[in-house]
């Protein structure tokens, strides 16, 4: 699609994600959609991740880095320490960036900030620009967090949740389907605060963008829309894997990890169609050592080829000799080009933690899932994958909280079984079609993006 040359070209927006992979990816893809409508877009990242960032070679998106309290390569001792220093430093750095652009030909009109950083709206107000909040999770999960804040989701233990939780617009949910944080902060108080803070000034934001799309979670979106003027703009799948409209979409990522791309793709090329299980738990989740071993031996027992992403710090939890013993059937890498992997014809099943991006990616690329949620929003996403969208099955956890090797084997076999996987692929076709329609020219998400661009341009003239 050709880039529109309109007055929008004069309008400059900043896009500011929390510096973690699962938030950078959707906000970068959204930036590309905005840039394709002629806006000048700057994705703002910060010093703590600058050393590990691998930017696309060529892109319509500028990337600028601000100081976030950490020198390049410096690591915080804990999430609490990181977030404390980050919040104390970033408002000033952002304000300076906005002021710097004030005297350029492209003054900033609006900042689109990660919804978990609601204080960015104060920076916007103080510098005289508008502020838009971007929600990186599903609408269903947001509704659950909202009910938790309102006190209408009073569930603090499994015992209390005997039976089901019934809330307007949501399917009936059991305790294990709820996001982990509705059960309290556990050992992550700072992340807990972050998760719930996004509602603190939701009424004040000029725009509310959601990474979802019409039809996927319709009732929940309608319920949210009855409270706030939310704008679904997703799914934020790179255009080259979905509608194929954006011309400058060859290099689609801005990765904090170095993918073993050639090794993965060459290995996949050597496999039969639909014969490989792809396993990834995203950028943050850490499995316990026992769980890691059960998963490893489950993969071996399944006797199915597997491509497993085990991030560097997780590697030492692999059982001794596992890589050696399975080298004929498996490939273990520290990071993969996930979209390319999911789009590869050899991949027939995705064992996933159900992070929202991974879920949308598998759904849009038609890969049946084995849902193995770990924490935060993942249990709710897993519920939708298995019971609502019917594009995967969910593992059963034993009394010790472990998914055993036998269970892993069972799930792989079930999903790899042609009849079942065909049914799931058929179901994903429907979602893929809706996803494509939403972002395509004149689709619901595209219209929402267009509306934002038009209003921004009108207001700045
Ligand atoms: N990802 C990737 N390579 C990997 C694992 C993950 O490119 O080996 C990408 C994946 O495509 C997704 C993101 O990292 O866009 C992870 O986001 P998600 O919401 O699924 O999980 P999180 O990392 O936030 O838990």
mmCIF file of N, CA, C and O in Angstrom, residues 14 16 44-47 64-70 85-101 111 119 123 127:
data_model
loop_
_atom_site.group_PDB
_atom_site.id
_atom_site.type_symbol
_atom_site.label_atom_id
_atom_site.label_comp_id
_atom_site.label_asym_id
_atom_site.label_seq_id
_atom_site.Cartn_x
_atom_site.Cartn_y
_atom_site.Cartn_z
ATOM 1 N N UNK A 14 4.558 10.421 19.488
ATOM 2 C CA UNK A 14 5.512 9.544 20.162
ATOM 3 C C UNK A 14 4.761 8.304 20.608
ATOM 4 O O UNK A 14 3.604 8.388 21.025
ATOM 5 N N UNK A 16 5.217 5.137 23.289
ATOM 6 C CA UNK A 16 6.101 4.842 24.420
ATOM 7 C C UNK A 16 5.673 3.566 25.168
ATOM 8 O O UNK A 16 4.815 3.598 26.045
ATOM 9 N N UNK A 44 9.678 5.522 21.268
ATOM 10 C CA UNK A 44 10.641 5.938 22.292
ATOM 11 C C UNK A 44 11.012 4.742 23.159
ATOM 12 O O UNK A 44 10.144 4.086 23.743
ATOM 13 N N UNK A 45 12.290 4.432 23.198
ATOM 14 C CA UNK A 45 12.762 3.371 24.087
ATOM 15 C C UNK A 45 13.695 4.016 25.114
ATOM 16 O O UNK A 45 13.871 5.231 25.103
ATOM 17 N N UNK A 46 14.283 3.221 25.964
ATOM 18 C CA UNK A 46 15.078 3.848 27.018
ATOM 19 C C UNK A 46 16.385 3.103 27.269
ATOM 20 O O UNK A 46 16.582 1.978 26.805
ATOM 21 N N UNK A 47 17.266 3.775 28.013
ATOM 22 C CA UNK A 47 18.668 3.342 28.090
ATOM 23 C C UNK A 47 18.867 1.921 28.639
ATOM 24 O O UNK A 47 19.802 1.240 28.234
ATOM 25 N N UNK A 64 13.928 6.629 19.138
ATOM 26 C CA UNK A 64 14.776 7.498 19.962
ATOM 27 C C UNK A 64 14.856 6.907 21.356
ATOM 28 O O UNK A 64 13.903 6.290 21.838
ATOM 29 N N UNK A 65 16.000 7.119 21.984
ATOM 30 C CA UNK A 65 16.217 6.531 23.304
ATOM 31 C C UNK A 65 16.343 7.635 24.353
ATOM 32 O O UNK A 65 17.067 8.596 24.135
ATOM 33 N N UNK A 66 15.619 7.476 25.450
ATOM 34 C CA UNK A 66 15.731 8.453 26.540
ATOM 35 C C UNK A 66 16.359 7.782 27.758
ATOM 36 O O UNK A 66 16.338 6.555 27.881
ATOM 37 N N UNK A 67 16.866 8.605 28.670
ATOM 38 C CA UNK A 67 17.468 8.081 29.900
ATOM 39 C C UNK A 67 16.355 7.640 30.851
ATOM 40 O O UNK A 67 15.407 8.380 31.106
ATOM 41 N N UNK A 68 16.457 6.401 31.372
ATOM 42 C CA UNK A 68 15.414 5.897 32.269
ATOM 43 C C UNK A 68 15.934 5.608 33.690
ATOM 44 O O UNK A 68 15.318 4.875 34.451
ATOM 45 N N UNK A 69 17.094 6.180 33.994
ATOM 46 C CA UNK A 69 17.638 5.969 35.347
ATOM 47 C C UNK A 69 18.717 4.909 35.357
ATOM 48 O O UNK A 69 19.394 4.698 36.368
ATOM 49 N N UNK A 70 18.861 4.200 34.236
ATOM 50 C CA UNK A 70 19.853 3.122 34.144
ATOM 51 C C UNK A 70 20.788 3.384 32.972
ATOM 52 O O UNK A 70 20.333 3.763 31.894
ATOM 53 N N UNK A 85 13.018 3.498 40.048
ATOM 54 C CA UNK A 85 13.950 4.433 39.418
ATOM 55 C C UNK A 85 13.424 4.920 38.066
ATOM 56 O O UNK A 85 13.574 6.069 37.683
ATOM 57 N N UNK A 86 12.776 4.001 37.352
ATOM 58 C CA UNK A 86 12.209 4.308 36.030
ATOM 59 C C UNK A 86 11.179 5.432 36.152
ATOM 60 O O UNK A 86 11.232 6.432 35.445
ATOM 61 N N UNK A 87 10.278 5.257 37.113
ATOM 62 C CA UNK A 87 9.202 6.238 37.289
ATOM 63 C C UNK A 87 9.748 7.577 37.791
ATOM 64 O O UNK A 87 9.192 8.640 37.490
ATOM 65 N N UNK A 88 10.839 7.523 38.555
ATOM 66 C CA UNK A 88 11.413 8.769 39.076
ATOM 67 C C UNK A 88 12.161 9.542 37.983
ATOM 68 O O UNK A 88 12.338 10.747 38.084
ATOM 69 N N UNK A 89 12.610 8.843 36.956
ATOM 70 C CA UNK A 89 13.468 9.470 35.945
ATOM 71 C C UNK A 89 12.744 9.820 34.650
ATOM 72 O O UNK A 89 12.970 10.869 34.050
ATOM 73 N N UNK A 90 11.876 8.905 34.207
ATOM 74 C CA UNK A 90 11.325 9.003 32.849
ATOM 75 C C UNK A 90 10.480 10.261 32.592
ATOM 76 O O UNK A 90 10.603 10.864 31.510
ATOM 77 N N UNK A 91 9.648 10.721 33.557
ATOM 78 C CA UNK A 91 8.836 11.907 33.243
ATOM 79 C C UNK A 91 9.683 13.088 32.764
ATOM 80 O O UNK A 91 9.368 13.732 31.750
ATOM 81 N N UNK A 92 10.789 13.319 33.448
ATOM 82 C CA UNK A 92 11.683 14.419 33.073
ATOM 83 C C UNK A 92 12.290 14.182 31.674
ATOM 84 O O UNK A 92 12.295 15.059 30.817
ATOM 85 N N UNK A 93 12.767 12.926 31.452
ATOM 86 C CA UNK A 93 13.397 12.611 30.157
ATOM 87 C C UNK A 93 12.401 12.771 29.007
ATOM 88 O O UNK A 93 12.741 13.275 27.936
ATOM 89 N N UNK A 94 11.169 12.333 29.258
ATOM 90 C CA UNK A 94 10.142 12.428 28.211
ATOM 91 C C UNK A 94 9.807 13.883 27.915
ATOM 92 O O UNK A 94 9.684 14.286 26.755
ATOM 93 N N UNK A 95 9.668 14.666 28.993
ATOM 94 C CA UNK A 95 9.338 16.092 28.822
ATOM 95 C C UNK A 95 10.440 16.772 28.006
ATOM 96 O O UNK A 95 10.152 17.577 27.108
ATOM 97 N N UNK A 96 11.692 16.427 28.293
ATOM 98 C CA UNK A 96 12.808 17.024 27.541
ATOM 99 C C UNK A 96 12.737 16.646 26.058
ATOM 100 O O UNK A 96 12.980 17.473 25.181
ATOM 101 N N UNK A 97 12.384 15.391 25.803
ATOM 102 C CA UNK A 97 12.278 14.940 24.406
ATOM 103 C C UNK A 97 11.176 15.708 23.673
ATOM 104 O O UNK A 97 11.352 16.159 22.540
ATOM 105 N N UNK A 98 10.046 15.856 24.343
ATOM 106 C CA UNK A 98 8.916 16.569 23.720
ATOM 107 C C UNK A 98 9.309 18.031 23.471
ATOM 108 O O UNK A 98 9.053 18.588 22.400
ATOM 109 N N UNK A 99 9.983 18.628 24.455
ATOM 110 C CA UNK A 99 10.410 20.031 24.286
ATOM 111 C C UNK A 99 11.438 20.167 23.166
ATOM 112 O O UNK A 99 11.397 21.096 22.373
ATOM 113 N N UNK A 100 12.351 19.191 23.096
ATOM 114 C CA UNK A 100 13.368 19.229 22.035
ATOM 115 C C UNK A 100 12.688 19.265 20.648
ATOM 116 O O UNK A 100 13.058 20.036 19.779
ATOM 117 N N UNK A 101 11.665 18.443 20.489
ATOM 118 C CA UNK A 101 10.979 18.410 19.192
ATOM 119 C C UNK A 101 10.124 19.653 18.966
ATOM 120 O O UNK A 101 9.756 19.957 17.832
ATOM 121 N N UNK A 111 1.211 11.790 22.624
ATOM 122 C CA UNK A 111 2.024 10.639 23.027
ATOM 123 C C UNK A 111 1.096 9.449 23.300
ATOM 124 O O UNK A 111 0.095 9.582 24.017
ATOM 125 N N UNK A 119 1.074 7.591 34.356
ATOM 126 C CA UNK A 119 1.643 8.899 34.715
ATOM 127 C C UNK A 119 2.209 9.650 33.509
ATOM 128 O O UNK A 119 2.492 10.837 33.597
ATOM 129 N N UNK A 123 2.710 13.995 31.964
ATOM 130 C CA UNK A 123 3.767 14.615 31.150
ATOM 131 C C UNK A 123 3.119 15.274 29.931
ATOM 132 O O UNK A 123 3.458 16.402 29.555
ATOM 133 N N UNK A 127 3.128 19.293 29.056
ATOM 134 C CA UNK A 127 3.840 19.801 27.877
ATOM 135 C C UNK A 127 2.857 20.237 26.773
ATOM 136 O O UNK A 127 3.267 20.543 25.658
#
